């Protein structure tokens, strides 16, 4: 078998892992599992690969449609002597969007079987090595626990990134109002989609944590006789980590919802300020317009037509009719 650390990213295929020695090889097409292979990773298995897995492990890999079901019995199940768990793992797509892809982990008597239909980082042995996951015991249960630890570590890293980005958005939203009028509203409008995408990704992480919170106790119960004291202790730590991450995710979701509400509210305040200015200007302009329109009437008998100071009088009256409401608005602190 080939060392995992020397390999470049692999195309989807059936990969046989020697978990203890951190080596793997593509399925050679034989009918038996090579000696030392304790983890089989099936990426979009072909009919021939499905037939091989049924013969070698006694289980049939679930289809994508079955893995996408959300019932508890579809996520946590038994297949004869095998115990299966299906998780949905969130992932950042290349186009900037977020999506979740299912991963099935099935513990059989001979090996651990993982089934996926997308390229998932947690199934990359190089990624597991970078996380420093423990490879003992070197059997199917050990591989399962190591993968679960890798998944939890990956979720923790994603939550940390989300928290950092949320803090940046919070500083932008609640920064001192030093920008020109109208500019702040544009900044807030640009932040809302970013906060919305973070909220979407946090909800995907929440779904994974919810399944993990049910899966870890289920695996502890179903695999009880096969668990060593050390492995059981690792599952207990996993359970505590999942609960901790769930608490962090709840707080993060609340903060993201608050930022969304605050952004919309601040945009409303910004618009209200603009409308307030327009309202003040329109109210101030009504009395001068009324006076100007009155003295603009073309009637023959108008007393002011013969006044020597009629024109200055009219201008003064127009000015005062606009200036007095302006002072009143200032006294009321409307601007």
Short mmCIF file of C-alpha atoms in Angstrom, two decimals:
data_model
loop_
_atom_site.label_atom_id
_atom_site.label_comp_id
_atom_site.label_asym_id
_atom_site.label_seq_id
_atom_site.Cartn_x
_atom_site.Cartn_y
_atom_site.Cartn_z
CA UNK A 1 0.00 0.00 0.00
CA UNK A 2 1.03 3.58 -0.61
CA UNK A 3 1.72 6.13 2.10
CA UNK A 4 -1.13 8.62 2.50
CA UNK A 5 1.12 11.62 3.02
CA UNK A 6 2.76 11.27 -0.39
CA UNK A 7 -0.46 11.23 -2.36
CA UNK A 8 -2.11 14.12 -4.18
CA UNK A 9 -5.92 14.54 -3.99
CA UNK A 10 -7.63 11.44 -5.40
CA UNK A 11 -10.51 11.21 -7.85
CA UNK A 12 -13.65 9.50 -6.50
CA UNK A 13 -13.24 5.71 -6.44
CA UNK A 14 -13.28 2.72 -4.10
CA UNK A 15 -10.33 3.10 -1.75
CA UNK A 16 -9.09 0.45 0.68
CA UNK A 17 -7.33 1.90 3.76
CA UNK A 18 -4.88 0.25 6.10
CA UNK A 19 -5.82 2.54 8.96
CA UNK A 20 -3.07 1.42 11.32
CA UNK A 21 -0.22 2.11 8.88
CA UNK A 22 -1.82 5.22 7.27
CA UNK A 23 -1.69 3.63 3.82
CA UNK A 24 -4.31 3.03 1.16
CA UNK A 25 -4.76 1.71 -2.35
CA UNK A 26 -7.50 1.66 -5.00
CA UNK A 27 -9.65 -1.43 -5.15
CA UNK A 28 -7.69 -3.91 -7.26
CA UNK A 29 -10.83 -5.59 -8.58
CA UNK A 30 -10.45 -8.73 -6.49
CA UNK A 31 -13.29 -10.42 -4.65
CA UNK A 32 -11.66 -10.33 -1.22
CA UNK A 33 -10.59 -7.53 1.09
CA UNK A 34 -6.79 -7.23 1.22
CA UNK A 35 -5.17 -8.02 4.53
CA UNK A 36 -4.92 -4.97 6.79
CA UNK A 37 -7.72 -3.05 5.09
CA UNK A 38 -9.87 -1.77 7.95
CA UNK A 39 -11.57 1.17 6.22
CA UNK A 40 -13.19 1.16 2.77
CA UNK A 41 -14.13 4.52 1.31
CA UNK A 42 -16.75 4.25 -1.45
CA UNK A 43 -17.12 7.44 -3.49
CA UNK A 44 -20.12 7.16 -5.85
CA UNK A 45 -19.78 3.35 -6.02
CA UNK A 46 -20.38 1.67 -9.36
CA UNK A 47 -22.53 -1.49 -9.68
CA UNK A 48 -19.38 -3.65 -9.68
CA UNK A 49 -18.14 -1.96 -6.51
CA UNK A 50 -21.55 -2.35 -4.88
CA UNK A 51 -21.51 -6.06 -5.68
CA UNK A 52 -18.01 -6.38 -4.21
CA UNK A 53 -19.04 -4.64 -0.99
CA UNK A 54 -22.09 -6.88 -0.63
CA UNK A 55 -19.90 -9.97 -1.00
CA UNK A 56 -17.02 -8.77 1.15
CA UNK A 57 -18.85 -6.96 3.95
CA UNK A 58 -22.36 -8.34 3.75
CA UNK A 59 -23.93 -4.87 3.44
CA UNK A 60 -25.20 -2.90 0.47
CA UNK A 61 -24.04 0.75 0.26
CA UNK A 62 -27.00 3.12 0.64
CA UNK A 63 -28.04 5.22 -2.33
CA UNK A 64 -27.89 9.00 -2.35
CA UNK A 65 -31.68 9.19 -2.09
CA UNK A 66 -31.69 7.03 1.03
CA UNK A 67 -28.82 8.96 2.58
CA UNK A 68 -30.71 12.22 2.01
CA UNK A 69 -33.72 11.12 4.09
CA UNK A 70 -34.15 12.92 7.39
CA UNK A 71 -36.03 10.35 9.48
CA UNK A 72 -34.20 9.18 12.58
CA UNK A 73 -34.42 5.58 11.39
CA UNK A 74 -32.70 6.59 8.14
CA UNK A 75 -29.88 8.34 9.98
CA UNK A 76 -29.29 5.72 12.72
CA UNK A 77 -29.86 2.10 11.70
CA UNK A 78 -28.75 -1.51 11.77
CA UNK A 79 -28.02 -3.61 8.69
CA UNK A 80 -27.86 -7.19 9.99
CA UNK A 81 -24.71 -7.18 12.15
CA UNK A 82 -23.57 -3.77 10.88
CA UNK A 83 -24.31 -0.45 12.57
CA UNK A 84 -24.80 2.59 10.36
CA UNK A 85 -24.91 6.37 10.84
CA UNK A 86 -25.59 8.97 8.16
CA UNK A 87 -24.39 12.55 8.65
CA UNK A 88 -24.82 15.62 6.48
CA UNK A 89 -21.55 17.54 6.30
CA UNK A 90 -21.58 21.27 5.45
CA UNK A 91 -19.15 22.46 2.82
CA UNK A 92 -18.11 25.75 1.23
CA UNK A 93 -18.61 25.49 -2.51
CA UNK A 94 -16.26 27.05 -5.06
CA UNK A 95 -18.93 29.57 -6.14
CA UNK A 96 -19.16 30.96 -2.60
CA UNK A 97 -22.39 29.20 -1.70
CA UNK A 98 -22.84 26.59 1.03
CA UNK A 99 -24.24 23.08 0.78
CA UNK A 100 -24.45 19.91 2.84
CA UNK A 101 -23.57 16.47 1.52
CA UNK A 102 -24.43 13.15 3.18
CA UNK A 103 -21.81 10.73 4.47
CA UNK A 104 -22.71 7.21 5.61
CA UNK A 105 -20.48 5.46 8.16
CA UNK A 106 -21.20 1.75 8.51
CA UNK A 107 -19.31 -0.42 11.00
CA UNK A 108 -19.19 -4.05 9.91
CA UNK A 109 -17.45 -7.02 11.45
CA UNK A 110 -14.57 -6.75 8.95
CA UNK A 111 -14.10 -3.06 8.21
CA UNK A 112 -15.52 0.42 8.36
CA UNK A 113 -17.41 1.44 5.21
CA UNK A 114 -17.90 5.11 4.30
CA UNK A 115 -20.21 5.99 1.43
CA UNK A 116 -20.35 9.43 -0.17
CA UNK A 117 -21.32 11.03 -3.45
CA UNK A 118 -19.20 14.17 -3.18
CA UNK A 119 -15.55 14.90 -2.43
CA UNK A 120 -15.53 15.38 1.36
CA UNK A 121 -12.42 16.61 3.14
CA UNK A 122 -12.95 14.39 6.17
CA UNK A 123 -12.43 11.28 4.02
CA UNK A 124 -9.02 12.52 2.89
CA UNK A 125 -6.32 10.71 4.93
CA UNK A 126 -4.01 13.71 4.57
CA UNK A 127 -6.65 15.88 6.22
CA UNK A 128 -7.04 13.37 9.07
CA UNK A 129 -3.28 13.34 9.58
CA UNK A 130 -3.24 17.16 9.71
CA UNK A 131 -5.84 17.01 12.49
CA UNK A 132 -3.69 14.53 14.41
CA UNK A 133 -6.44 11.95 14.89
CA UNK A 134 -5.59 8.83 16.86
CA UNK A 135 -5.32 5.66 14.75
CA UNK A 136 -5.64 3.17 17.58
CA UNK A 137 -7.37 0.79 17.85
CA UNK A 138 -6.63 -0.10 14.23
CA UNK A 139 -9.97 -1.68 13.46
CA UNK A 140 -13.37 -0.64 12.14
CA UNK A 141 -14.42 0.93 15.45
CA UNK A 142 -11.14 2.83 15.71
CA UNK A 143 -11.59 4.17 12.20
CA UNK A 144 -15.14 5.24 13.01
CA UNK A 145 -14.11 7.12 16.15
CA UNK A 146 -11.22 8.78 14.31
CA UNK A 147 -13.52 9.96 11.51
CA UNK A 148 -16.04 11.30 14.02
CA UNK A 149 -13.25 13.18 15.79
CA UNK A 150 -12.15 14.60 12.45
CA UNK A 151 -15.71 15.70 11.68
CA UNK A 152 -16.07 17.42 15.06
CA UNK A 153 -12.69 19.16 14.66
CA UNK A 154 -13.71 20.35 11.21
CA UNK A 155 -17.03 21.69 12.52
CA UNK A 156 -15.19 23.49 15.33
CA UNK A 157 -12.88 25.16 12.80
CA UNK A 158 -15.84 26.24 10.68
CA UNK A 159 -17.60 27.68 13.72
CA UNK A 160 -14.47 29.63 14.65
CA UNK A 161 -14.31 31.10 11.14
CA UNK A 162 -17.99 32.00 11.31
CA UNK A 163 -17.54 33.67 14.70
CA UNK A 164 -14.60 35.74 13.44
CA UNK A 165 -16.55 36.84 10.36
CA UNK A 166 -19.59 37.63 12.51
CA UNK A 167 -17.46 39.84 14.76
CA UNK A 168 -16.19 41.71 11.69
CA UNK A 169 -19.75 42.27 10.46
CA UNK A 170 -20.78 43.43 13.93
CA UNK A 171 -18.02 46.06 13.97
CA UNK A 172 -19.09 47.31 10.53
CA UNK A 173 -22.76 47.50 11.51
CA UNK A 174 -22.24 49.27 14.84
CA UNK A 175 -19.29 51.46 13.85
CA UNK A 176 -19.49 55.18 14.80
CA UNK A 177 -21.59 57.19 12.35
CA UNK A 178 -18.76 59.04 10.62
CA UNK A 179 -19.91 58.30 7.09
CA UNK A 180 -21.84 60.70 4.93
CA UNK A 181 -25.61 60.44 4.81
CA UNK A 182 -26.70 57.63 2.54
CA UNK A 183 -23.30 55.89 2.57
CA UNK A 184 -24.04 54.02 5.79
CA UNK A 185 -27.25 52.61 4.32
CA UNK A 186 -25.33 51.29 1.32
CA UNK A 187 -22.79 49.61 3.62
CA UNK A 188 -25.55 48.01 5.67
CA UNK A 189 -27.29 46.72 2.55
CA UNK A 190 -24.04 45.10 1.42
CA UNK A 191 -23.58 43.41 4.81
CA UNK A 192 -27.06 41.83 4.96
CA UNK A 193 -26.38 39.19 2.23
CA UNK A 194 -23.10 38.27 3.93
CA UNK A 195 -24.81 37.84 7.30
CA UNK A 196 -27.57 35.84 5.61
CA UNK A 197 -25.05 33.44 4.06
CA UNK A 198 -23.37 32.98 7.45
CA UNK A 199 -26.74 32.25 9.01
CA UNK A 200 -27.39 29.66 6.29
CA UNK A 201 -24.04 27.95 6.92
CA UNK A 202 -24.63 27.99 10.68
CA UNK A 203 -27.96 26.22 10.14
CA UNK A 204 -26.17 23.50 8.14
CA UNK A 205 -23.68 23.06 10.97
CA UNK A 206 -26.58 22.90 13.43
CA UNK A 207 -28.13 20.04 11.45
CA UNK A 208 -24.87 18.08 11.57
CA UNK A 209 -24.44 18.68 15.30
CA UNK A 210 -28.02 17.58 15.92
CA UNK A 211 -27.39 14.27 14.16
CA UNK A 212 -24.07 13.82 15.99
CA UNK A 213 -25.73 14.44 19.35
CA UNK A 214 -27.98 11.46 18.61
CA UNK A 215 -25.38 9.34 16.83
CA UNK A 216 -22.70 9.24 19.53
CA UNK A 217 -24.96 7.79 22.28
CA UNK A 218 -26.49 5.42 19.70
CA UNK A 219 -23.07 4.11 18.65
CA UNK A 220 -21.99 3.79 22.28
CA UNK A 221 -25.04 1.65 22.94
CA UNK A 222 -24.94 -0.47 19.77
CA UNK A 223 -21.18 -1.05 19.73
CA UNK A 224 -20.88 -1.57 23.49
CA UNK A 225 -19.22 -5.02 23.43
CA UNK A 226 -16.69 -3.88 20.80
CA UNK A 227 -15.63 -0.74 22.66
CA UNK A 228 -12.45 -0.68 24.71
CA UNK A 229 -12.37 1.57 27.80
CA UNK A 230 -10.18 4.03 25.89
CA UNK A 231 -12.52 4.09 22.89
CA UNK A 232 -15.53 4.54 25.14
CA UNK A 233 -13.76 7.46 26.83
CA UNK A 234 -13.10 9.02 23.41
CA UNK A 235 -16.78 8.71 22.51
CA UNK A 236 -17.68 10.37 25.82
CA UNK A 237 -15.33 13.25 24.99
CA UNK A 238 -16.91 13.46 21.54
CA UNK A 239 -20.33 13.70 23.09
CA UNK A 240 -19.20 16.55 25.35
CA UNK A 241 -17.54 18.33 22.42
CA UNK A 242 -20.71 18.05 20.37
CA UNK A 243 -22.78 19.52 23.20
CA UNK A 244 -20.28 22.35 23.57
CA UNK A 245 -20.30 23.11 19.85
CA UNK A 246 -24.10 23.04 19.86
CA UNK A 247 -24.10 25.71 22.56
CA UNK A 248 -21.65 27.83 20.54
CA UNK A 249 -23.77 27.38 17.42
CA UNK A 250 -26.93 28.44 19.25
CA UNK A 251 -25.22 31.59 20.47
CA UNK A 252 -23.84 32.27 16.99
CA UNK A 253 -27.27 31.83 15.37
CA UNK A 254 -28.80 34.22 17.91
CA UNK A 255 -26.11 36.79 17.19
CA UNK A 256 -26.53 36.43 13.42
CA UNK A 257 -30.30 36.88 13.77
CA UNK A 258 -29.66 39.95 15.92
CA UNK A 259 -27.29 41.38 13.30
CA UNK A 260 -29.87 40.82 10.57
CA UNK A 261 -32.55 42.57 12.62
CA UNK A 262 -30.18 45.38 13.58
CA UNK A 263 -29.11 45.93 9.96
CA UNK A 264 -32.70 46.18 8.77
CA UNK A 265 -33.55 48.46 11.71
CA UNK A 266 -30.59 50.78 11.08
CA UNK A 267 -31.47 50.98 7.40
CA UNK A 268 -35.00 51.97 8.47
CA UNK A 269 -33.57 54.67 10.76
CA UNK A 270 -31.38 55.92 7.91
CA UNK A 271 -34.38 56.15 5.63
CA UNK A 272 -36.44 57.85 8.35
CA UNK A 273 -33.72 60.49 8.71
CA UNK A 274 -33.91 61.17 5.00
CA UNK A 275 -37.70 61.38 5.06
CA UNK A 276 -37.52 63.67 8.10
CA UNK A 277 -35.32 66.10 6.22
CA UNK A 278 -37.63 66.00 3.22
CA UNK A 279 -40.64 66.55 5.48
CA UNK A 280 -39.03 69.55 7.19
CA UNK A 281 -38.07 71.08 3.84
CA UNK A 282 -41.56 70.57 2.44
CA UNK A 283 -43.27 72.04 5.54
CA UNK A 284 -40.92 75.05 5.54
CA UNK A 285 -41.65 75.63 1.88
CA UNK A 286 -45.45 75.69 2.23
CA UNK A 287 -45.94 79.19 3.84
CA UNK A 288 -43.59 81.01 1.42
CA UNK A 289 -45.26 79.28 -1.48
CA UNK A 290 -48.68 80.34 -0.20
CA UNK A 291 -47.62 83.99 0.19
CA UNK A 292 -45.88 84.07 -3.18
CA UNK A 293 -48.88 82.55 -4.89
CA UNK A 294 -51.22 85.06 -3.20
CA UNK A 295 -49.22 88.06 -4.36
CA UNK A 296 -48.78 86.53 -7.76
CA UNK A 297 -52.51 86.86 -8.51
CA UNK A 298 -53.32 89.33 -11.32
CA UNK A 299 -56.29 91.30 -9.97
CA UNK A 300 -56.72 95.02 -10.79
CA UNK A 301 -57.58 96.15 -7.25
CA UNK A 302 -54.84 94.88 -4.94
CA UNK A 303 -53.79 97.34 -2.18
CA UNK A 304 -50.18 96.20 -2.18
CA UNK A 305 -49.70 97.09 -5.88
CA UNK A 306 -49.35 100.78 -5.03
CA UNK A 307 -47.11 100.36 -2.02
CA UNK A 308 -43.63 101.82 -2.44
CA UNK A 309 -42.20 99.11 -0.17
CA UNK A 310 -44.56 96.37 -1.33
CA UNK A 311 -41.87 94.27 -2.98
CA UNK A 312 -39.47 94.30 0.02
CA UNK A 313 -42.48 93.69 2.26
CA UNK A 314 -43.43 90.60 0.22
CA UNK A 315 -39.87 89.23 0.25
CA UNK A 316 -39.57 89.79 3.99
CA UNK A 317 -42.87 88.07 4.62
CA UNK A 318 -41.80 85.09 2.46
CA UNK A 319 -38.49 84.84 4.33
CA UNK A 320 -40.08 85.05 7.77
CA UNK A 321 -42.78 82.50 6.88
CA UNK A 322 -40.03 79.99 6.08
CA UNK A 323 -37.56 80.97 8.80
CA UNK A 324 -39.99 80.85 11.74
CA UNK A 325 -40.99 77.16 11.14
CA UNK A 326 -37.30 76.33 10.76
CA UNK A 327 -36.57 77.85 14.19
CA UNK A 328 -39.51 75.95 15.66
CA UNK A 329 -38.19 72.64 14.29
CA UNK A 330 -34.78 73.47 15.72
CA UNK A 331 -36.31 74.26 19.12
CA UNK A 332 -38.08 70.88 19.05
CA UNK A 333 -34.71 69.26 18.15
CA UNK A 334 -36.06 67.66 15.01
CA UNK A 335 -32.77 68.37 13.27
#
